[in-house]
CSV table of N, CA and C in Angstrom, one decimal:
chain,number,residue,atom,x,y,z
A,16,MET,N,-12.2,56.4,32.2
A,16,MET,CA,-12.0,57.7,32.7
A,16,MET,C,-11.1,58.5,31.5
A,17,THR,N,-11.4,59.7,31.4
A,17,THR,CA,-10.7,60.4,30.3
A,17,THR,C,-9.3,60.8,30.7
A,18,SER,N,-8.4,61.0,29.7
A,18,SER,CA,-7.1,61.5,30.1
A,18,SER,C,-7.0,62.7,30.8
A,19,ARG,N,-7.9,63.7,30.6
A,19,ARG,CA,-7.9,65.0,31.3
A,19,ARG,C,-8.4,64.8,32.7
A,20,ARG,N,-9.3,63.9,33.0
A,20,ARG,CA,-9.7,63.8,34.4
A,20,ARG,C,-8.6,63.1,35.1
A,21,GLN,N,-7.9,62.1,34.5
A,21,GLN,CA,-6.7,61.6,35.1
A,21,GLN,C,-5.7,62.6,35.4
A,22,ALA,N,-5.4,63.4,34.5
A,22,ALA,CA,-4.5,64.5,34.6
A,22,ALA,C,-4.8,65.4,35.8
A,23,ARG,N,-6.1,65.8,36.0
A,23,ARG,CA,-6.5,66.7,37.0
A,23,ARG,C,-6.4,65.9,38.3
A,24,ILE,N,-6.7,64.7,38.4
A,24,ILE,CA,-6.5,63.9,39.6
A,24,ILE,C,-5.0,63.9,40.0
A,25,LEU,N,-4.2,63.6,39.1
A,25,LEU,CA,-2.6,63.8,39.4
A,25,LEU,C,-2.2,65.1,39.7
A,26,ALA,N,-2.9,66.2,39.1
A,26,ALA,CA,-2.5,67.5,39.4
A,26,ALA,C,-3.0,68.0,40.9
A,27,VAL,N,-4.1,67.5,41.4
A,27,VAL,CA,-4.6,67.7,42.8
A,27,VAL,C,-3.6,67.0,43.6
A,28,SER,N,-3.2,65.9,43.3
A,28,SER,CA,-2.2,65.1,44.3
A,28,SER,C,-0.9,65.9,44.2
A,29,GLY,N,-0.4,66.3,43.1
A,29,GLY,CA,0.8,67.0,43.1
A,29,GLY,C,0.8,68.3,43.8
A,30,LEU,N,-0.3,69.0,43.6
A,30,LEU,CA,-0.5,70.3,44.3
A,30,LEU,C,-0.5,70.2,45.8
A,31,TYR,N,-1.1,69.0,46.3
A,31,TYR,CA,-1.3,68.6,47.6
A,31,TYR,C,0.2,68.4,48.2
A,32,GLN,N,0.9,67.8,47.5
A,32,GLN,CA,2.4,67.4,47.8
A,32,GLN,C,3.3,68.7,47.9
A,33,ILE,N,3.0,69.6,47.0
A,33,ILE,CA,3.6,70.8,47.0
A,33,ILE,C,3.4,71.7,48.2
A,34,ASP,N,2.0,71.6,48.6
A,34,ASP,CA,1.7,72.4,49.8
A,34,ASP,C,2.1,71.7,51.2
A,35,LEU,N,1.9,70.4,51.2
A,35,LEU,CA,2.2,69.7,52.4
A,35,LEU,C,3.7,69.5,52.7
A,36,LEU,N,4.3,69.0,51.6
A,36,LEU,CA,5.7,68.6,51.8
A,36,LEU,C,6.8,69.8,51.3
A,37,ARG,N,6.3,70.9,51.0
A,37,ARG,CA,7.2,72.0,50.5
A,37,ARG,C,8.1,71.5,49.3
A,38,ARG,N,7.5,70.6,48.5
A,38,ARG,CA,8.2,70.3,47.2
A,38,ARG,C,8.1,71.2,46.2
A,39,THR,N,8.9,71.3,45.3
A,39,THR,CA,8.7,72.1,44.0
A,39,THR,C,7.9,71.4,43.0
A,40,ALA,N,7.4,72.2,42.1
A,40,ALA,CA,6.7,71.6,41.0
A,40,ALA,C,7.5,70.7,40.2
A,41,ASP,N,8.8,71.1,40.0
A,41,ASP,CA,9.7,70.2,39.2
A,41,ASP,C,9.8,68.9,39.9
A,42,GLU,N,10.1,68.8,41.2
A,42,GLU,CA,10.1,67.6,41.9
A,42,GLU,C,8.9,66.6,41.7
A,43,VAL,N,7.8,67.3,41.9
A,43,VAL,CA,6.5,66.5,41.7
A,43,VAL,C,6.4,65.9,40.3
A,44,ILE,N,6.7,66.8,39.4
A,44,ILE,CA,6.3,66.4,38.0
A,44,ILE,C,7.3,65.4,37.5
A,45,LYS,N,8.6,65.4,38.0
A,45,LYS,CA,9.4,64.4,37.7
A,45,LYS,C,9.1,63.1,38.3
A,46,GLU,N,8.6,63.1,39.6
A,46,GLU,CA,8.3,61.9,40.3
A,46,GLU,C,7.1,61.2,39.5
A,47,VAL,N,6.1,62.0,39.3
A,47,VAL,CA,4.9,61.4,38.6
A,47,VAL,C,5.2,60.8,37.3
A,48,ARG,N,6.0,61.6,36.4
A,48,ARG,CA,6.5,61.1,35.1
A,48,ARG,C,7.3,59.9,35.2
A,49,ASP,N,8.2,59.8,36.2
A,49,ASP,CA,9.0,58.6,36.4
A,49,ASP,C,8.2,57.4,36.8
A,50,LYS,N,7.2,57.6,37.6
A,50,LYS,CA,6.4,56.5,38.2
A,50,LYS,C,5.1,56.3,37.5
A,51,ALA,N,4.7,56.9,36.6
A,51,ALA,CA,3.4,56.7,35.8
A,51,ALA,C,3.6,55.4,35.0
A,52,SER,N,2.4,54.7,35.0
A,52,SER,CA,2.4,53.5,34.4
A,52,SER,C,1.0,53.2,33.9
A,53,ASP,N,0.9,52.4,32.8
A,53,ASP,CA,-0.3,51.9,32.3
A,53,ASP,C,-0.7,50.6,32.9
A,54,SER,N,0.2,50.1,33.9
A,54,SER,CA,0.1,48.8,34.5
A,54,SER,C,-0.5,49.1,35.9
A,55,LYS,N,-1.5,48.4,36.3
A,55,LYS,CA,-2.2,48.5,37.6
A,55,LYS,C,-1.1,48.4,38.8
A,56,GLU,N,0.1,48.0,38.5
A,56,GLU,CA,1.0,47.8,39.6
A,56,GLU,C,1.8,49.0,39.8
A,57,GLY,N,1.7,50.1,38.8
A,57,GLY,CA,2.4,51.3,38.9
A,57,GLY,C,1.9,52.2,40.1
A,58,LEU,N,2.7,53.1,40.6
A,58,LEU,CA,2.3,54.1,41.6
A,58,LEU,C,1.2,55.0,41.1
A,59,TYR,N,1.5,55.5,40.0
A,59,TYR,CA,0.6,56.4,39.3
A,59,TYR,C,-0.1,55.7,38.0
A,60,TYR,N,-1.1,54.8,38.3
A,60,TYR,CA,-1.8,54.1,37.3
A,60,TYR,C,-2.6,55.0,36.4
A,61,LEU,N,-2.4,54.9,35.0
A,61,LEU,CA,-3.1,55.8,34.0
A,61,LEU,C,-3.8,54.8,32.9
A,62,GLU,N,-4.9,54.9,32.7
A,62,GLU,CA,-5.5,54.2,31.7
A,62,GLU,C,-5.5,55.0,30.3
A,63,GLY,N,-5.5,54.3,29.2
A,63,GLY,CA,-5.6,55.0,27.9
A,63,GLY,C,-4.3,55.7,27.6
A,64,ASP,N,-4.4,57.0,27.2
A,64,ASP,CA,-3.3,57.8,26.6
A,64,ASP,C,-2.5,58.3,27.8
A,65,THR,N,-1.5,57.6,28.1
A,65,THR,CA,-0.6,58.0,29.2
A,65,THR,C,0.0,59.4,28.9
A,66,ALA,N,0.6,59.4,27.5
A,66,ALA,CA,1.3,60.7,27.3
A,66,ALA,C,0.5,62.0,27.4
A,67,ALA,N,-0.9,61.9,26.8
A,67,ALA,CA,-1.7,63.0,26.8
A,67,ALA,C,-2.0,63.3,28.5
A,68,SER,N,-2.3,62.4,29.3
A,68,SER,CA,-2.5,62.7,30.7
A,68,SER,C,-1.3,63.3,31.3
A,69,LEU,N,-0.1,62.8,31.1
A,69,LEU,CA,1.0,63.4,31.7
A,69,LEU,C,1.3,64.8,31.3
A,70,ASP,N,1.2,65.1,30.0
A,70,ASP,CA,1.3,66.4,29.3
A,70,ASP,C,0.4,67.4,29.9
A,71,PHE,N,-0.9,67.0,30.0
A,71,PHE,CA,-1.9,67.9,30.6
A,71,PHE,C,-1.7,68.2,32.1
A,72,PHE,N,-1.3,67.1,32.8
A,72,PHE,CA,-1.0,67.1,34.2
A,72,PHE,C,0.2,68.2,34.6
A,73,GLU,N,1.3,68.0,33.7
A,73,GLU,CA,2.3,69.0,33.7
A,73,GLU,C,1.9,70.5,33.5
A,74,LEU,N,1.2,70.6,32.5
A,74,LEU,CA,0.7,72.0,32.2
A,74,LEU,C,-0.1,72.6,33.3
A,75,LEU,N,-0.9,71.8,33.9
A,75,LEU,CA,-1.7,72.3,35.0
A,75,LEU,C,-0.9,72.6,36.2
A,76,VAL,N,0.0,71.7,36.6
A,76,VAL,CA,0.9,71.9,37.9
A,76,VAL,C,1.7,73.1,37.7
A,77,ARG,N,2.4,73.2,36.5
A,77,ARG,CA,3.3,74.3,36.2
A,77,ARG,C,2.6,75.7,36.2
A,78,GLY,N,1.3,75.6,35.6
A,78,GLY,CA,0.5,76.7,35.4
A,78,GLY,C,0.1,77.2,36.9
A,79,VAL,N,-0.4,76.4,37.7
A,79,VAL,CA,-0.8,76.8,39.1
A,79,VAL,C,0.5,77.3,39.8
A,80,TRP,N,1.6,76.7,39.7
A,80,TRP,CA,2.8,77.1,40.3
A,80,TRP,C,3.2,78.5,39.8
A,81,GLU,N,3.2,78.7,38.6
A,81,GLU,CA,3.6,80.1,38.1
A,81,GLU,C,2.7,81.2,38.4
A,82,HIS,N,1.4,80.9,38.7
A,82,HIS,CA,0.4,81.9,39.0
A,82,HIS,C,0.0,81.8,40.4
A,83,LEU,N,0.6,81.1,41.3
A,83,LEU,CA,0.1,80.8,42.7
A,83,LEU,C,-0.3,82.0,43.5
A,84,ALA,N,0.5,83.1,43.4
A,84,ALA,CA,0.2,84.3,44.2
A,84,ALA,C,-1.2,84.9,43.8
A,85,ASP,N,-1.3,85.0,42.5
A,85,ASP,CA,-2.6,85.6,41.9
A,85,ASP,C,-3.8,84.7,42.2
A,86,ILE,N,-3.6,83.4,41.9
A,86,ILE,CA,-4.5,82.5,42.2
A,86,ILE,C,-5.0,82.5,43.7
A,87,ASP,N,-4.1,82.5,44.7
A,87,ASP,CA,-4.4,82.6,46.1
A,87,ASP,C,-5.1,83.8,46.5
A,88,GLU,N,-4.8,84.8,45.9
A,88,GLU,CA,-5.5,86.1,46.1
A,88,GLU,C,-6.9,86.0,45.6
A,89,GLU,N,-7.1,85.5,44.4
A,89,GLU,CA,-8.4,85.3,43.8
A,89,GLU,C,-9.4,84.5,44.7
A,90,ILE,N,-8.7,83.4,45.2
A,90,ILE,CA,-9.6,82.7,46.0
A,90,ILE,C,-9.8,83.3,47.4
A,91,GLN,N,-8.9,83.8,47.9
A,91,GLN,CA,-9.0,84.6,49.3
A,91,GLN,C,-10.1,85.6,49.1
A,92,ASN,N,-10.2,86.3,48.1
A,92,ASN,CA,-11.2,87.5,47.9
A,92,ASN,C,-12.5,86.9,47.7
A,93,ARG,N,-12.7,85.5,47.4
A,93,ARG,CA,-14.1,85.0,47.4
A,93,ARG,C,-14.4,84.3,48.6
A,94,LEU,N,-13.5,83.9,49.5
A,94,LEU,CA,-14.0,83.2,50.7
A,94,LEU,C,-14.6,84.1,51.6
A,95,GLN,N,-15.8,83.6,52.1
A,95,GLN,CA,-16.6,84.4,53.1
A,95,GLN,C,-16.3,83.8,54.5
A,96,ASN,N,-15.8,84.6,55.5
A,96,ASN,CA,-15.4,84.2,56.8
A,96,ASN,C,-14.6,83.0,56.9
A,97,TRP,N,-13.7,83.0,56.1
A,97,TRP,CA,-12.6,82.0,56.0
A,97,TRP,C,-11.4,82.6,55.6
A,98,THR,N,-10.4,82.0,55.7
A,98,THR,CA,-9.0,82.4,55.2
A,98,THR,C,-8.5,81.2,54.4
A,99,LEU,N,-7.6,81.4,53.5
A,99,LEU,CA,-7.1,80.2,52.7
A,99,LEU,C,-6.3,79.2,53.7
A,100,ASN,N,-5.7,79.7,54.7
A,100,ASN,CA,-4.8,78.9,55.5
A,100,ASN,C,-5.8,78.0,56.4
A,101,ARG,N,-7.0,78.3,56.5
A,101,ARG,CA,-8.0,77.5,57.2
A,101,ARG,C,-8.6,76.2,56.5
A,102,LEU,N,-8.4,76.3,55.1
A,102,LEU,CA,-8.9,75.3,54.2
A,102,LEU,C,-8.0,74.0,54.4
A,103,GLY,N,-8.8,72.9,54.1
A,103,GLY,CA,-7.9,71.7,54.0
A,103,GLY,C,-7.1,71.8,52.7
A,104,ARG,N,-6.0,71.0,52.9
A,104,ARG,CA,-5.0,71.0,51.8
A,104,ARG,C,-5.6,70.4,50.4
A,105,ILE,N,-6.5,69.5,50.6
A,105,ILE,CA,-7.0,69.0,49.4
A,105,ILE,C,-8.0,70.0,48.7
A,106,GLU,N,-8.8,70.6,49.5
A,106,GLU,CA,-9.7,71.7,49.1
A,106,GLU,C,-9.0,72.8,48.4
A,107,LYS,N,-8.0,73.2,49.1
A,107,LYS,CA,-7.1,74.2,48.6
A,107,LYS,C,-6.5,73.8,47.2
A,108,ALA,N,-6.0,72.6,47.0
A,108,ALA,CA,-5.5,72.1,45.7
A,108,ALA,C,-6.5,72.1,44.6
A,109,ILE,N,-7.6,71.7,45.0
A,109,ILE,CA,-8.7,71.7,43.9
A,109,ILE,C,-9.2,73.1,43.7
A,110,LEU,N,-9.1,74.1,44.7
A,110,LEU,CA,-9.7,75.4,44.3
A,110,LEU,C,-8.5,76.1,43.5
A,111,ARG,N,-7.3,75.8,43.8
A,111,ARG,CA,-6.1,76.4,43.0
A,111,ARG,C,-6.2,75.9,41.6
A,112,LEU,N,-6.4,74.7,41.4
A,112,LEU,CA,-6.4,74.1,40.0
A,112,LEU,C,-7.7,74.7,39.3
A,113,GLY,N,-8.9,74.8,39.9
A,113,GLY,CA,-10.0,75.3,39.3
A,113,GLY,C,-9.8,76.8,38.9
A,114,CYS,N,-9.3,77.5,39.8
A,114,CYS,CA,-8.9,79.0,39.5
A,114,CYS,C,-8.0,79.1,38.3
A,115,TYR,N,-7.0,78.2,38.4
A,115,TYR,CA,-6.1,78.3,37.2
A,115,TYR,C,-6.8,78.0,35.9
A,116,GLU,N,-7.6,76.9,35.9
A,116,GLU,CA,-8.3,76.7,34.7
A,116,GLU,C,-9.2,77.8,34.1
A,117,LEU,N,-9.9,78.3,35.1
A,117,LEU,CA,-10.8,79.4,34.8
A,117,LEU,C,-10.3,80.7,34.3
A,118,LEU,N,-9.1,81.0,34.9
A,118,LEU,CA,-8.5,82.2,34.5
A,118,LEU,C,-7.4,82.3,33.5
A,119,HIS,N,-6.8,81.0,33.4
A,119,HIS,CA,-5.7,81.0,32.4
A,119,HIS,C,-5.8,79.9,31.2
A,120,ARG,N,-6.8,79.1,31.3
A,120,ARG,CA,-7.0,78.0,30.1
A,120,ARG,C,-8.3,78.4,29.5
A,121,GLU,N,-8.3,79.5,28.5
A,121,GLU,CA,-9.5,79.7,27.8
A,121,GLU,C,-10.1,78.8,27.0
A,122,GLU,N,-9.3,77.7,26.5
A,122,GLU,CA,-9.9,76.6,25.7
A,122,GLU,C,-10.7,75.7,26.4
A,123,ILE,N,-10.7,75.8,27.8
A,123,ILE,CA,-11.5,75.0,28.5
A,123,ILE,C,-12.7,75.6,28.9
A,124,PRO,N,-13.9,75.1,28.6
A,124,PRO,CA,-15.1,75.8,28.9
A,124,PRO,C,-15.5,76.0,30.4
A,125,THR,N,-15.9,77.0,30.9
A,125,THR,CA,-16.1,77.4,32.2
A,125,THR,C,-16.9,76.3,32.9
A,126,GLN,N,-18.0,75.8,32.3
A,126,GLN,CA,-18.7,74.8,33.0
A,126,GLN,C,-18.0,73.4,33.1
A,127,VAL,N,-17.1,73.1,32.2
A,127,VAL,CA,-16.4,72.0,32.2
A,127,VAL,C,-15.5,72.0,33.5
A,128,SER,N,-14.7,73.2,33.7
A,128,SER,CA,-13.9,73.4,34.7
A,128,SER,C,-14.6,73.2,36.1
A,129,LEU,N,-15.8,73.9,36.3
A,129,LEU,CA,-16.6,73.8,37.3
A,129,LEU,C,-17.0,72.5,37.8
A,130,ASN,N,-17.5,71.7,36.7
A,130,ASN,CA,-17.9,70.4,36.9
A,130,ASN,C,-16.8,69.5,37.5
A,131,GLU,N,-15.8,69.5,36.8
A,131,GLU,CA,-14.6,68.7,37.0
A,131,GLU,C,-14.1,69.0,38.5
A,132,MET,N,-14.1,70.2,39.0
A,132,MET,CA,-13.6,70.6,40.2
A,132,MET,C,-14.7,70.1,41.4
A,133,VAL,N,-15.9,70.1,41.0
A,133,VAL,CA,-17.0,69.6,41.9
A,133,VAL,C,-16.8,68.2,42.0
A,134,GLU,N,-16.7,67.5,41.0
A,134,GLU,CA,-16.4,65.9,41.0
A,134,GLU,C,-15.1,65.6,41.8
A,135,LEU,N,-14.1,66.3,41.6
A,135,LEU,CA,-12.9,66.0,42.4
A,135,LEU,C,-13.2,66.3,43.9
A,136,SER,N,-13.9,67.3,44.2
A,136,SER,CA,-14.1,67.4,45.7
A,136,SER,C,-15.2,66.4,46.2
A,137,LYS,N,-16.0,65.9,45.5
A,137,LYS,CA,-16.8,64.9,45.8
A,137,LYS,C,-16.1,63.5,46.1
A,138,ARG,N,-15.1,63.3,45.2
A,138,ARG,CA,-14.3,62.1,45.2
A,138,ARG,C,-13.3,62.1,46.5
A,139,PHE,N,-12.7,63.4,46.8
A,139,PHE,CA,-11.5,63.4,47.7
A,139,PHE,C,-11.9,64.0,49.0
A,140,CYS,N,-13.0,64.8,49.2
A,140,CYS,CA,-13.2,65.6,50.3
A,140,CYS,C,-14.4,65.3,51.1
A,141,ASP,N,-14.5,66.1,52.1
A,141,ASP,CA,-15.9,65.9,52.9
A,141,ASP,C,-17.1,66.3,52.1
A,142,VAL,N,-18.1,65.9,52.5
A,142,VAL,CA,-19.5,66.0,51.6
A,142,VAL,C,-19.7,67.5,51.4
A,143,LYS,N,-19.5,68.4,52.4
A,143,LYS,CA,-19.8,69.8,52.3
A,143,LYS,C,-18.8,70.5,51.4
A,144,SER,N,-17.6,69.9,51.1
A,144,SER,CA,-16.6,70.7,50.3
A,144,SER,C,-17.0,71.0,49.0
A,145,LYS,N,-17.9,70.2,48.3
A,145,LYS,CA,-18.4,70.5,46.8
A,145,LYS,C,-19.0,71.9,47.0
A,146,ASP,N,-19.8,72.1,47.9
A,146,ASP,CA,-20.6,73.5,48.0
A,146,ASP,C,-19.6,74.7,48.1
A,147,LEU,N,-18.4,74.4,48.9
A,147,LEU,CA,-17.4,75.5,49.0
A,147,LEU,C,-16.8,75.7,47.7
A,148,VAL,N,-16.3,74.5,47.1
A,148,VAL,CA,-15.6,74.6,45.7
A,148,VAL,C,-16.5,75.2,44.7
A,149,ASN,N,-17.6,74.8,44.6
A,149,ASN,CA,-18.6,75.2,43.6
A,149,ASN,C,-18.9,76.8,43.8
A,150,GLY,N,-19.1,77.2,45.1
A,150,GLY,CA,-19.5,78.7,45.3
A,150,GLY,C,-18.1,79.5,45.0
A,151,VAL,N,-17.0,79.2,45.4
A,151,VAL,CA,-15.8,79.9,45.3
A,151,VAL,C,-15.5,80.0,43.9
A,152,LEU,N,-15.4,78.9,43.1
A,152,LEU,CA,-15.1,78.9,41.6
A,152,LEU,C,-16.1,79.6,40.9
A,153,ASP,N,-17.4,79.4,41.2
A,153,ASP,CA,-18.5,80.1,40.5
A,153,ASP,C,-18.3,81.6,40.5
A,154,ALA,N,-17.9,82.1,41.8
A,154,ALA,CA,-17.7,83.5,41.9
A,154,ALA,C,-16.6,84.1,41.2
A,155,ILE,N,-15.5,83.3,41.1
A,155,ILE,CA,-14.3,83.5,40.2
A,155,ILE,C,-14.7,83.6,38.9
A,156,ALA,N,-15.5,82.6,38.3
A,156,ALA,CA,-15.9,82.6,36.9
A,156,ALA,C,-16.8,83.8,36.6
A,157,SER,N,-17.5,84.3,37.5
A,157,SER,CA,-18.5,85.5,37.3
A,157,SER,C,-17.7,86.6,37.1
């Protein structure tokens, strides 16, 4: 698994915690950095370049946190017959991460962000979620 994919998985987890537990980005980042390990015994197990994964994870979480109001507005504007509050927290975290990458990380190709978010939704969500994630993020990318 690439360090960026690992970072995205950690970012979705962190964004989920921020939303569910009302934690701050700083709290989540500190916990992940403190508990990250390259040992399978660690709470946040990372293969390969742990430092690169953690740096990218932090960049993503801080970026979403800093642009959260704009990101949520972009997502809400693309939802059809839904509101952001009706979405599952994991789907919301994935959409927020994807929207941040699409709008604020120009060095990441659009197709890479779209593919990564669809893969995350396949991994963590209901089977139908990938279509929602793909549709909303594709509309944002357009």
